[in-house]
XYZ file of C-alpha atoms in Angstrom:
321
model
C 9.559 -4.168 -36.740
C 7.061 -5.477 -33.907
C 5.366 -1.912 -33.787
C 4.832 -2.266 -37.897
C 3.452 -5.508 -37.936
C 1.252 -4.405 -35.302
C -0.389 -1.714 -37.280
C -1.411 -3.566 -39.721
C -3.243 -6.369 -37.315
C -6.079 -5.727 -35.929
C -5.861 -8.929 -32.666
C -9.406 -10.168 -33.999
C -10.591 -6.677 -32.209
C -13.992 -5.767 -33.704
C -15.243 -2.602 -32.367
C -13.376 -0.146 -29.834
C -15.361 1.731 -27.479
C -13.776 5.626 -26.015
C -14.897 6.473 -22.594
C -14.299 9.685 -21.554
C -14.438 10.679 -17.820
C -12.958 14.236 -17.674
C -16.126 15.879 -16.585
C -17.021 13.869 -14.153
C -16.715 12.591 -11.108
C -14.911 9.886 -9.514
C -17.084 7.337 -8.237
C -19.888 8.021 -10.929
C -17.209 7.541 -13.540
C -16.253 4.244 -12.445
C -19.781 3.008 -12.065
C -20.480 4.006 -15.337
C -17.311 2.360 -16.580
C -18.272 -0.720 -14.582
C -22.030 -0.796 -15.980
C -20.606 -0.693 -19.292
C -18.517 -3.994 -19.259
C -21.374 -5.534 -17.449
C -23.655 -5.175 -20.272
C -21.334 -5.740 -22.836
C -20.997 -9.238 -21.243
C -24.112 -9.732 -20.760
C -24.376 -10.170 -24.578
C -21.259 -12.382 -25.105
C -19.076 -9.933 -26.006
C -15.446 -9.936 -24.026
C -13.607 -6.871 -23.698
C -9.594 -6.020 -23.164
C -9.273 -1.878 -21.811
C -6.299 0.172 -22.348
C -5.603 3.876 -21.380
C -6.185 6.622 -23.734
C -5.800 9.898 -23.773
C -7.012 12.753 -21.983
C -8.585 11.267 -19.257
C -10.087 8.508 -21.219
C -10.290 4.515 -21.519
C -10.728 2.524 -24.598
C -12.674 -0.524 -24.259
C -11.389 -3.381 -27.370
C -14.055 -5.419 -27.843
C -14.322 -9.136 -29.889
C -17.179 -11.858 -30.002
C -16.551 -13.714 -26.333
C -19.361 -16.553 -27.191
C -19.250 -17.877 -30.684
C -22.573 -19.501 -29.542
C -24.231 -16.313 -28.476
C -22.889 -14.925 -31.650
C -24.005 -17.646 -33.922
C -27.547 -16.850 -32.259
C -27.953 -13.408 -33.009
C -27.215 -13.952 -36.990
C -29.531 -16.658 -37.168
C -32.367 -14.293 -35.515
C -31.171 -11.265 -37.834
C -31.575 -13.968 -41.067
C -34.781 -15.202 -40.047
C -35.841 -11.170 -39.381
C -35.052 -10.964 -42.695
C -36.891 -14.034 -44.270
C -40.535 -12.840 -42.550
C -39.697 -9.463 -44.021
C -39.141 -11.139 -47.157
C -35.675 -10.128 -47.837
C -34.395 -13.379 -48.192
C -36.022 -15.794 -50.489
C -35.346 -18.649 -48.024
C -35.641 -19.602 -44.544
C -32.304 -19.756 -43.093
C -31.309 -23.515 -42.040
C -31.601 -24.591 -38.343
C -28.512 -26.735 -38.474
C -26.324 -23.074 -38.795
C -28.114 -21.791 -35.135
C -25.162 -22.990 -33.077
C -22.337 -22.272 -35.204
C -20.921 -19.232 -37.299
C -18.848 -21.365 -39.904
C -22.418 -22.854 -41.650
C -23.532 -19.210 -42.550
C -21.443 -17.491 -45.062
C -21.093 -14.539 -42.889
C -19.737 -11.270 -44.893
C -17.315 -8.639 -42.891
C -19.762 -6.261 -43.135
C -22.676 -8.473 -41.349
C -20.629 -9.423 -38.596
C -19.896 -5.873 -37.875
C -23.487 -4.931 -38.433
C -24.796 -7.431 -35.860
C -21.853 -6.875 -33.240
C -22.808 -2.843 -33.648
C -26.749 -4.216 -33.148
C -25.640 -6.613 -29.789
C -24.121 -3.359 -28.450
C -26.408 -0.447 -28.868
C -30.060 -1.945 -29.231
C -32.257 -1.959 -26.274
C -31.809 -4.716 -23.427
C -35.096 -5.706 -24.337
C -33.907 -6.868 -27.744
C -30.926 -8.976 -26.501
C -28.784 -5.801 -27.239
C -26.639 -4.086 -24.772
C -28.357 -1.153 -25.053
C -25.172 1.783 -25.175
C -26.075 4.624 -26.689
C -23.257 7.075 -26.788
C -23.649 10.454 -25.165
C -27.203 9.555 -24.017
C -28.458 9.224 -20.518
C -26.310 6.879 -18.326
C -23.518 6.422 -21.223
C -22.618 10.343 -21.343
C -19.190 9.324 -20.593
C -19.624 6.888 -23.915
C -17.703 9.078 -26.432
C -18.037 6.661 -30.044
C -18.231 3.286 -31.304
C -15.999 2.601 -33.969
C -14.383 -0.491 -35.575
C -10.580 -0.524 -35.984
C -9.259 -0.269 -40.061
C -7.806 -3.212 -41.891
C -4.452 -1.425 -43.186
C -3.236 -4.418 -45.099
C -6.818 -5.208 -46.940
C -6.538 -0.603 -47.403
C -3.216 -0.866 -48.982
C -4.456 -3.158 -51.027
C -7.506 -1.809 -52.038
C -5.344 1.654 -52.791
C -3.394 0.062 -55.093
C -5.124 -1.871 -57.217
C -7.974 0.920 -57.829
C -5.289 3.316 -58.391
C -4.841 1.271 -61.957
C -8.674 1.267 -62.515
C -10.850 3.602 -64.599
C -14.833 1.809 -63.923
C -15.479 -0.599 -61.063
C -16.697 -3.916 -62.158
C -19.496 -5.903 -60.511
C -17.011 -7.785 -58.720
C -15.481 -4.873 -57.143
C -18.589 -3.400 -55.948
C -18.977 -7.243 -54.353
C -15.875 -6.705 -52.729
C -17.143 -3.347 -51.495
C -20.268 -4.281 -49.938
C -18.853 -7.594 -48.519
C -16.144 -5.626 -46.605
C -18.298 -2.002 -45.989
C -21.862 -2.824 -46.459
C -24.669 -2.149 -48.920
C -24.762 1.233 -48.435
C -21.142 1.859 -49.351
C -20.895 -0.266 -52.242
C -24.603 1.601 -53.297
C -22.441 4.917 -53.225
C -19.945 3.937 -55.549
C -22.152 2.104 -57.818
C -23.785 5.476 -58.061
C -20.909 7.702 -58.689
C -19.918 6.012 -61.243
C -23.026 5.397 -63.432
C -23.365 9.535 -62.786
C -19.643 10.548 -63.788
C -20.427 7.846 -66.559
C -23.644 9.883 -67.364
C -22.284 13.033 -67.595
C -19.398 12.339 -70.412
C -22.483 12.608 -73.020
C -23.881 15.854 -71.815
C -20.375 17.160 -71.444
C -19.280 16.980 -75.029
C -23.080 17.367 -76.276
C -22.949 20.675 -74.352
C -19.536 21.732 -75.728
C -20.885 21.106 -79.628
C -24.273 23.039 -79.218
C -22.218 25.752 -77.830
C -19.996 25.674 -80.449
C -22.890 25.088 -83.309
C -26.177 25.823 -81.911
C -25.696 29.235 -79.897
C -27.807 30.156 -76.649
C -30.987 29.413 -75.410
C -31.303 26.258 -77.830
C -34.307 24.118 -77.696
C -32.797 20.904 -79.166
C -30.280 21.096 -76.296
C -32.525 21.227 -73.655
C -34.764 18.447 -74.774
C -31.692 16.235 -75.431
C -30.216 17.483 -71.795
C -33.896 16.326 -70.360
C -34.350 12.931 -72.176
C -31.014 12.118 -71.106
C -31.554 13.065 -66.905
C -34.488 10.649 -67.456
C -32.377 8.524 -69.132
C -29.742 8.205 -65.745
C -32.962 7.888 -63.511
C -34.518 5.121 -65.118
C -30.973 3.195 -65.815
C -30.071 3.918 -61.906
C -33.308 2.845 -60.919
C -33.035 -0.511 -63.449
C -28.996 -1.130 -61.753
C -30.041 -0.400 -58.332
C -32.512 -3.299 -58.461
C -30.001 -5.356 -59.872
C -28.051 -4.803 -57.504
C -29.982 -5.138 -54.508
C -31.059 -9.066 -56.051
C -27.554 -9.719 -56.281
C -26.962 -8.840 -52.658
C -29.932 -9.895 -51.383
C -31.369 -7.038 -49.657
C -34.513 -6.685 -52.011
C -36.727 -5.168 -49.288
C -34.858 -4.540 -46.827
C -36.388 -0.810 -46.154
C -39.532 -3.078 -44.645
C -37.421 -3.827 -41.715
C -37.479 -1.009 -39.408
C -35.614 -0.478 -36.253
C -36.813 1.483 -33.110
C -35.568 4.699 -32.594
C -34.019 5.570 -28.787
C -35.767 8.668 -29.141
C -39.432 7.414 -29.943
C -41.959 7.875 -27.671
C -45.793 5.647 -28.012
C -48.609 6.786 -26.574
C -50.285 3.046 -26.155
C -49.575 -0.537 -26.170
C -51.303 -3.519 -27.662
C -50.858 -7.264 -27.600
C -50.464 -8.926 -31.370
C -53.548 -11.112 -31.399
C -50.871 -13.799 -33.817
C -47.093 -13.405 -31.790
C -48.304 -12.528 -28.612
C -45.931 -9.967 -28.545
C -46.694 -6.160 -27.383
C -46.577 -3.591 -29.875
C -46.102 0.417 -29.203
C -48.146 2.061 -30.895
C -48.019 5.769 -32.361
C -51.200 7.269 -33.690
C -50.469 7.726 -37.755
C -53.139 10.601 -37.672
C -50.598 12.502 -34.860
C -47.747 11.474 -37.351
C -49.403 12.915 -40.573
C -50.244 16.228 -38.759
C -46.829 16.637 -38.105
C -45.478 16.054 -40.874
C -47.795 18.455 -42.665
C -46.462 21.129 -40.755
C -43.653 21.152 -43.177
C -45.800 21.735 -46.443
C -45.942 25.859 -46.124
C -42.078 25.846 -45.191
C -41.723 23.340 -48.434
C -44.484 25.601 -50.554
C -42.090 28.911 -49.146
C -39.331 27.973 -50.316
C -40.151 26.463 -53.388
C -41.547 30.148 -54.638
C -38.222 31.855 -53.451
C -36.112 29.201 -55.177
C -38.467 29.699 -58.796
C -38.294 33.180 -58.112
C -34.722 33.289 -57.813
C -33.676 31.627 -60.620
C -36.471 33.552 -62.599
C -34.755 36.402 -62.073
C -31.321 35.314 -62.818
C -32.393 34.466 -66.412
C -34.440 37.444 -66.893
C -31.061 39.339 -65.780
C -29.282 36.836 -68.551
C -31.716 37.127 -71.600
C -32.080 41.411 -70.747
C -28.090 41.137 -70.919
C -27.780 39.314 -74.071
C -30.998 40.237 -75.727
C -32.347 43.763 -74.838
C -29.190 45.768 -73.278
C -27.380 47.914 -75.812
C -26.093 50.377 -73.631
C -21.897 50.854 -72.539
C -20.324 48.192 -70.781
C -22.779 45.545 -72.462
C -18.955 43.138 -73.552
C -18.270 43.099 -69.815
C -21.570 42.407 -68.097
């Protein structure tokens, strides 16, 4: 009874890191192991380790300062108001304290996954699994909910179409891009019960290679795109992340060739010449133009196979080919 109750409680645990030391030695193992609670510390977070398997350690870790904690989602928010993501600066009064902010599942996973792998010189941890001195850092996951699954299982099992308020539900728990996902699969499985029974009747009254059927089959693709494109701004108002794309985050891997001071924040900026960028990413246009002419050609051929089949070929075996 105790072990069943415990599955399906989680101990306020928010992410669980796997440290792997088969491979390596001893002492550079434990240093490692030792470095890694340090800076996960360092940035409020407490952490409870248990043994795993196969020579490995799994580090449980929860928000240790609600202060710190509070901190960081006020700086995300106002991030997000100079990007203008959010229509309104967030209040001061919510800095110290996480119960003034309305915080979703999803964000407070998002900013505890932010505290632990962004650089030190962000306020972040700075872990970055399988990379330089966290090799021995195997993943960073968070643990499941299995009463808010079960749940969940059930009572879309008795569903046909997701309503607005279950997409809410989605994103509020998972995150934008989850709840996008969905959204999208079902406006395109939506979509495609027109083109499905459209298709059926002009095979069944128009015959092959009809013209009415593929202008009707291309007004309606433009049909999904536009009514996607209409839904996924609705969407993104709703949830407040109109935007958001401005708001970049550095990569571990980029390199600048130069620094400058911001003449307004007094902060320094790396800098990577967008000349350098563009050449490199130009290098990609005869691979794109190459296999854009074996793709046409391909399916040029198929259908001249097709229409020589159908049209031209009166020779044996013609039923059968």
């Amino acid at each position: 009874m105790a072990h069943n109750s415990a599955l399906h409680s989680n101990f306020d645990v928010d992410y669980v890191i796997s440290y792997r030391f088969a491979d390596t030695v001893s002492a550079e193992a434990r240093d490692g192991f030792t470095a890694l609670v340090q800076s996960l510390a360092r940035v409020g977070l407490a952490t409870e380790v248990r043994t795993g398997d196969n020579c490995s350690l799994l580090v449980f870790i929860k928000v240790g300062s609600d202060k710190r904690f509070a901190h960081e989602v006020y700086r995300s928010r106002v991030k997000e108001w100079l990007h203008g993501v959010r229509a309104a600066e967030p209040a001061k009064e919510t800095q110290g304290t996480v119960s003034g902010q309305n915080l979703t599942e999803a964000e407070r996973f998002r900013i505890i996954h932010h505290l632990i792998t962004s650089p030190t010189d962000e306020g972040g941890a700075g872990v970055t699994p399988k990379e330089g001195r966290w090799k021995n850092v195997e993943s960073i996951f968070p643990l499941h909910d299995h009463t808010f699954n079960k749940g969940w299982i059930k009572k879309w099992s008795t569903m046909t179409f997701l309503k607005v308020e279950d997409l809410d539900e989605i994103r509020n728990r998972f995150g934008e891009k989850i709840a996008y996902y969905f959204a999208f699969t079902q406006n395109y499985f939506a979509f495609l019960i027109f083109p499905a029974a459209f298709g059926f009747a002009s095979w069944v009254i128009l015959g092959s290679f009809s013209p009415i059927y593929a202008l009707v089959n291309g007004l309606w693709c433009v049909s999904l795109v536009e009514y996607w494109k209409r839904q996924e701004l609705d969407l993104s108002v709703r949830w407040g992340v109109k935007g958001v794309a401005g708001i970049q985050k550095k990569r571990r891997d980029f390199k600048h060739e130069k620094e400058i001071r911001d003449p307004v924040t007094g902060e320094t900026l790396q800098i990577f010449p967008a000349t350098k960028r563009l050449s490199r990413q130009l290098l990609q246009a005869p691979f794109a133009l190459l296999a854009a002419l074996a793709l046409g050609t391909l399916i040029a051929t198929c259908f001249g196979i097709e229409i020589f089949l159908s049209e031209v070929y009166n020779g044996p075996g013609k039923t059968l080919l």
